[in-house]
PDB file of C-alpha atoms in Angstrom:
ATOM      1  CA  MET A1251       0.000   0.000   0.000  1.00  0.00           C
ATOM      2  CA  LYS A1252       2.816   2.406   0.890  1.00  0.00           C
ATOM      3  CA  ASN A1253       4.530   1.661  -2.444  1.00  0.00           C
ATOM      4  CA  ASN A1254       1.288   2.475  -4.279  1.00  0.00           C
ATOM      5  CA  VAL A1255       1.094   5.893  -2.616  1.00  0.00           C
ATOM      6  CA  ILE A1256       4.683   6.622  -3.586  1.00  0.00           C
ATOM      7  CA  PHE A1257       4.155   5.410  -7.143  1.00  0.00           C
ATOM      8  CA  ASP A1258       0.704   6.973  -7.669  1.00  0.00           C
ATOM      9  CA  PHE A1259       1.102  10.300  -5.862  1.00  0.00           C
ATOM     10  CA  ILE A1260       4.625  11.169  -4.706  1.00  0.00           C
ATOM     11  CA  ILE A1261       6.472  10.526  -7.990  1.00  0.00           C
ATOM     12  CA  PRO A1262       3.894  12.463 -10.080  1.00  0.00           C
ATOM     13  CA  PHE A1263       4.041  15.299  -7.522  1.00  0.00           C
ATOM     14  CA  VAL A1264       7.843  15.519  -7.689  1.00  0.00           C
ATOM     15  CA  VAL A1265       7.837  15.453 -11.502  1.00  0.00           C
ATOM     16  CA  THR A1266       5.062  18.074 -11.522  1.00  0.00           C
ATOM     17  CA  PHE A1267       7.107  20.283  -9.213  1.00  0.00           C
ATOM     18  CA  ILE A1268      10.109  20.081 -11.549  1.00  0.00           C
ATOM     19  CA  LEU A1269       7.961  20.707 -14.640  1.00  0.00           C
ATOM     20  CA  SER A1270       6.266  23.651 -12.902  1.00  0.00           C
ATOM     21  CA  ILE A1271       9.644  25.295 -12.378  1.00  0.00           C
ATOM     22  CA  LEU A1272      10.352  24.864 -16.093  1.00  0.00           C
ATOM     23  CA  LEU A1273       6.862  26.131 -16.904  1.00  0.00           C
ATOM     24  CA  ASN A1274       7.349  29.193 -14.690  1.00  0.00           C
ATOM     25  CA  ASN A1275      10.652  29.993 -16.429  1.00  0.00           C
ATOM     26  CA  ASN A1276       9.022  29.617 -19.866  1.00  0.00           C
ATOM     27  CA  LEU A1277      11.174  26.568 -20.619  1.00  0.00           C
ATOM     28  CA  LEU A1278       8.121  24.353 -21.032  1.00  0.00           C
ATOM     29  CA  ARG A1279       5.376  24.911 -23.606  1.00  0.00           C
ATOM     30  CA  PHE A1280       1.834  24.405 -22.382  1.00  0.00           C
ATOM     31  CA  ASP A1281      -0.349  25.472 -25.280  1.00  0.00           C
ATOM     32  CA  ASN A1282      -3.502  24.342 -27.081  1.00  0.00           C
ATOM     33  CA  ASP A1283      -1.614  21.634 -28.999  1.00  0.00           C
ATOM     34  CA  PHE A1284      -0.507  20.130 -25.691  1.00  0.00           C
ATOM     35  CA  VAL A1285      -4.078  20.179 -24.372  1.00  0.00           C
ATOM     36  CA  ILE A1286      -5.482  18.586 -27.546  1.00  0.00           C
ATOM     37  CA  ASN A1287      -2.845  15.836 -27.481  1.00  0.00           C
ATOM     38  CA  THR A1288      -3.477  15.293 -23.778  1.00  0.00           C
ATOM     39  CA  ILE A1289      -7.216  14.888 -24.346  1.00  0.00           C
ATOM     40  CA  THR A1290      -6.512  12.364 -27.112  1.00  0.00           C
ATOM     41  CA  VAL A1291      -4.087  10.310 -25.022  1.00  0.00           C
ATOM     42  CA  LEU A1292      -6.383  10.380 -21.983  1.00  0.00           C
ATOM     43  CA  GLY A1293      -9.261   9.182 -24.180  1.00  0.00           C
ATOM     44  CA  ILE A1294      -7.140   6.258 -25.341  1.00  0.00           C
ATOM     45  CA  LEU A1295      -6.187   5.427 -21.736  1.00  0.00           C
ATOM     46  CA  ALA A1296      -9.834   5.601 -20.654  1.00  0.00           C
ATOM     47  CA  GLY A1297     -10.742   3.255 -23.508  1.00  0.00           C
ATOM     48  CA  PHE A1298      -7.986   0.870 -22.493  1.00  0.00           C
ATOM     49  CA  SER A1299      -9.244   0.899 -18.903  1.00  0.00           C
ATOM     50  CA  VAL A1300     -12.799   0.154 -20.045  1.00  0.00           C
ATOM     51  CA  THR A1301     -11.376  -2.774 -22.029  1.00  0.00           C
ATOM     52  CA  ALA A1302      -9.494  -3.955 -18.933  1.00  0.00           C
ATOM     53  CA  ILE A1303     -12.736  -3.865 -16.910  1.00  0.00           C
ATOM     54  CA  THR A1304     -14.468  -5.839 -19.661  1.00  0.00           C
ATOM     55  CA  ILE A1305     -11.729  -8.457 -19.664  1.00  0.00           C
ATOM     56  CA  LEU A1306     -11.767  -8.623 -15.884  1.00  0.00           C
ATOM     57  CA  THR A1307     -15.531  -9.049 -15.587  1.00  0.00           C
ATOM     58  CA  THR A1308     -16.069 -11.439 -18.502  1.00  0.00           C
ATOM     59  CA  THR A1309     -13.220 -13.816 -17.747  1.00  0.00           C
ATOM     60  CA  ASN A1310     -14.209 -16.686 -15.511  1.00  0.00           C
ATOM     61  CA  ASN A1311     -11.218 -18.957 -15.175  1.00  0.00           C
ATOM     62  CA  GLU A1312      -9.439 -20.540 -12.205  1.00  0.00           C
ATOM     63  CA  THR A1313      -7.338 -17.433 -11.571  1.00  0.00           C
ATOM     64  CA  THR A1314     -10.412 -15.193 -11.460  1.00  0.00           C
ATOM     65  CA  ILE A1315     -12.167 -17.534  -9.049  1.00  0.00           C
ATOM     66  CA  LYS A1316      -9.112 -17.508  -6.765  1.00  0.00           C
ATOM     67  CA  LEU A1317      -8.997 -13.703  -6.930  1.00  0.00           C
ATOM     68  CA  LYS A1318     -12.641 -13.483  -5.891  1.00  0.00           C
ATOM     69  CA  GLU A1319     -11.960 -15.763  -2.909  1.00  0.00           C
ATOM     70  CA  LYS A1320      -8.668 -14.198  -1.759  1.00  0.00           C
ATOM     71  CA  LYS A1321      -9.238 -11.258   0.590  1.00  0.00           C
ATOM     72  CA  THR A1322      -7.175  -8.071   0.890  1.00  0.00           C
ATOM     73  CA  GLY A1323      -7.834  -7.160   4.515  1.00  0.00           C
ATOM     74  CA  ILE A1324      -9.518  -3.925   3.392  1.00  0.00           C
ATOM     75  CA  ILE A1325     -12.993  -3.448   4.897  1.00  0.00           C
ATOM     76  CA  VAL A1326     -15.590  -1.392   2.981  1.00  0.00           C
ATOM     77  CA  ASP A1327     -19.149  -1.104   4.341  1.00  0.00           C
ATOM     78  CA  GLY A1328     -18.495  -3.988   6.704  1.00  0.00           C
ATOM     79  CA  LEU A1329     -17.363  -6.352   3.939  1.00  0.00           C
ATOM     80  CA  GLU A1330     -13.810  -7.469   3.257  1.00  0.00           C
ATOM     81  CA  VAL A1331     -12.728  -6.605  -0.289  1.00  0.00           C
ATOM     82  CA  SER A1332     -11.358  -9.395  -2.483  1.00  0.00           C
ATOM     83  CA  PHE A1333      -8.339  -8.939  -4.753  1.00  0.00           C
ATOM     84  CA  PHE A1334     -10.687  -9.131  -7.732  1.00  0.00           C
ATOM     85  CA  ARG A1335     -12.873  -6.317  -6.428  1.00  0.00           C
ATOM     86  CA  LYS A1336      -9.814  -4.246  -5.451  1.00  0.00           C
ATOM     87  CA  LEU A1337      -8.478  -4.412  -9.005  1.00  0.00           C
ATOM     88  CA  TYR A1338     -11.953  -3.609 -10.329  1.00  0.00           C
ATOM     89  CA  ILE A1339     -12.101  -0.545  -8.052  1.00  0.00           C
ATOM     90  CA  LEU A1340      -8.613   0.618  -9.084  1.00  0.00           C
ATOM     91  CA  ILE A1341      -9.413   0.356 -12.787  1.00  0.00           C
ATOM     92  CA  SER A1342     -12.769   2.096 -12.260  1.00  0.00           C
ATOM     93  CA  TYR A1343     -10.957   4.887 -10.411  1.00  0.00           C
ATOM     94  CA  SER A1344      -8.602   5.202 -13.376  1.00  0.00           C
ATOM     95  CA  ILE A1345     -11.551   5.606 -15.752  1.00  0.00           C
ATOM     96  CA  LEU A1346     -13.240   8.165 -13.499  1.00  0.00           C
ATOM     97  CA  ILE A1347     -10.153  10.342 -12.993  1.00  0.00           C
ATOM     98  CA  CYS A1348      -9.380  10.092 -16.720  1.00  0.00           C
ATOM     99  CA  LEU A1349     -12.840  11.327 -17.702  1.00  0.00           C
ATOM    100  CA  ILE A1350     -12.735  14.151 -15.133  1.00  0.00           C
ATOM    101  CA  THR A1351      -9.355  15.277 -16.481  1.00  0.00           C
ATOM    102  CA  ILE A1352     -10.645  15.130 -20.075  1.00  0.00           C
ATOM    103  CA  ILE A1353     -13.584  17.336 -19.092  1.00  0.00           C
ATOM    104  CA  LEU A1354     -11.333  19.798 -17.231  1.00  0.00           C
ATOM    105  CA  ASN A1355      -8.904  19.975 -20.158  1.00  0.00           C
ATOM    106  CA  THR A1356     -11.751  20.515 -22.607  1.00  0.00           C
ATOM    107  CA  ILE A1357     -13.063  23.379 -20.472  1.00  0.00           C
ATOM    108  CA  GLY A1358      -9.512  24.714 -20.180  1.00  0.00           C
ATOM    109  CA  TYR A1359      -9.172  24.571 -23.948  1.00  0.00           C
ATOM    110  CA  LEU A1360     -12.373  26.547 -24.487  1.00  0.00           C
ATOM    111  CA  ILE A1361     -11.801  29.240 -21.845  1.00  0.00           C
ATOM    112  CA  HIS A1362      -8.827  31.587 -21.831  1.00  0.00           C
ATOM    113  CA  TRP A1363      -8.031  31.528 -18.127  1.00  0.00           C
ATOM    114  CA  ARG A1364      -5.464  34.297 -18.324  1.00  0.00           C
ATOM    115  CA  TYR A1365      -8.323  36.782 -18.790  1.00  0.00           C
ATOM    116  CA  PHE A1366      -9.918  35.734 -15.476  1.00  0.00           C
ATOM    117  CA  PHE A1367      -6.930  34.937 -13.273  1.00  0.00           C
ATOM    118  CA  ASN A1368      -3.455  36.300 -12.711  1.00  0.00           C
ATOM    119  CA  SER A1369      -0.439  34.433 -14.066  1.00  0.00           C
ATOM    120  CA  ASN A1370       0.356  32.688 -10.753  1.00  0.00           C
ATOM    121  CA  THR A1371      -3.139  31.204 -10.547  1.00  0.00           C
ATOM    122  CA  VAL A1372      -2.916  30.014 -14.150  1.00  0.00           C
ATOM    123  CA  LEU A1373       0.467  28.452 -13.348  1.00  0.00           C
ATOM    124  CA  ILE A1374      -1.087  26.585 -10.388  1.00  0.00           C
ATOM    125  CA  LEU A1375      -3.957  25.362 -12.594  1.00  0.00           C
ATOM    126  CA  LYS A1376      -1.458  24.128 -15.186  1.00  0.00           C
ATOM    127  CA  ALA A1377       0.577  22.388 -12.470  1.00  0.00           C
ATOM    128  CA  MET A1378      -2.564  20.670 -11.163  1.00  0.00           C
ATOM    129  CA  ASP A1379      -3.364  19.546 -14.699  1.00  0.00           C
ATOM    130  CA  ILE A1380       0.134  18.144 -15.167  1.00  0.00           C
ATOM    131  CA  PHE A1381      -0.160  16.321 -11.829  1.00  0.00           C
ATOM    132  CA  LEU A1382      -3.488  14.757 -12.830  1.00  0.00           C
ATOM    133  CA  ILE A1383      -2.080  13.641 -16.181  1.00  0.00           C
ATOM    134  CA  LEU A1384       1.007  12.079 -14.575  1.00  0.00           C
ATOM    135  CA  HIS A1385      -1.120  10.512 -11.837  1.00  0.00           C
ATOM    136  CA  ILE A1386      -3.314   8.883 -14.484  1.00  0.00           C
ATOM    137  CA  PHE A1387      -0.269   7.525 -16.324  1.00  0.00           C
ATOM    138  CA  PHE A1388       1.216   6.033 -13.165  1.00  0.00           C
ATOM    139  CA  VAL A1389      -2.122   4.550 -12.023  1.00  0.00           C
ATOM    140  CA  ASN A1390      -2.541   2.951 -15.457  1.00  0.00           C
ATOM    141  CA  ILE A1391       0.984   1.541 -15.322  1.00  0.00           C
ATOM    142  CA  ARG A1392       0.168  -0.027 -11.944  1.00  0.00           C
ATOM    143  CA  ASN A1393      -3.151  -1.377 -13.223  1.00  0.00           C
ATOM    144  CA  ILE A1394      -1.539  -2.908 -16.313  1.00  0.00           C
ATOM    145  CA  THR A1395       1.149  -4.501 -14.156  1.00  0.00           C
ATOM    146  CA  SER A1396      -1.481  -5.843 -11.754  1.00  0.00           C
ATOM    147  CA  LEU A1397      -3.487  -7.322 -14.633  1.00  0.00           C
ATOM    148  CA  TYR A1398      -0.369  -8.990 -15.999  1.00  0.00           C
ATOM    149  CA  PHE A1399       0.575 -10.549 -12.684  1.00  0.00           C
ATOM    150  CA  LEU A1400      -2.986 -11.633 -11.966  1.00  0.00           C
ATOM    151  CA  TYR A1401      -3.418 -13.499 -15.211  1.00  0.00           C
ATOM    152  CA  PHE A1402       0.093 -14.623 -16.074  1.00  0.00           C
ATOM    153  CA  ASP A1403       1.881 -15.176 -12.773  1.00  0.00           C
ATOM    154  CA  GLU A1404       0.312 -18.132 -11.015  1.00  0.00           C
ATOM    155  CA  THR A1405       2.916 -17.963  -8.207  1.00  0.00           C
ATOM    156  CA  ASN A1406       1.099 -14.803  -7.088  1.00  0.00           C
ATOM    157  CA  LEU A1407      -1.830 -16.920  -5.887  1.00  0.00           C
ATOM    158  CA  LYS A1408      -0.124 -20.111  -4.692  1.00  0.00           C
ATOM    159  CA  GLY A1409       0.145 -20.700  -1.011  1.00  0.00           C
ATOM    160  CA  ASN A1410      -2.251 -17.881  -0.061  1.00  0.00           C
TER     161      ASN A1410
END
């Protein structure tokens, strides 16, 4: 769990901090082309995550059955979450945060924020956007890795 927080939040935050310094010194370009490309890539990642959910929910093999039986120790609403449901939640979170970021970037593309806010506020908004984008990439990397190990590494389930 601690490694997930480092991988999903701390690393994107540190990279965002470094990129924000470059952005503040005009060494990084954050223009409409960047936003359009970001929206496209995030749409592809959201589509991939929907596909991952489809694969996860339609597959009913021995590994999936073991995942549904193996518990994580996490309690939600009085029920212990299985590894299967945990992965399902993580992928669903990825889809949700991806769609929210697409909507925010679309709004950001349509509105010229520099007319409403000072340059420091716009810089903070851009930094938050960069953090969300990096967070999504790292969450998707973790989800892809988890899917791989769940379906192709049987030693992950043996003895537990």
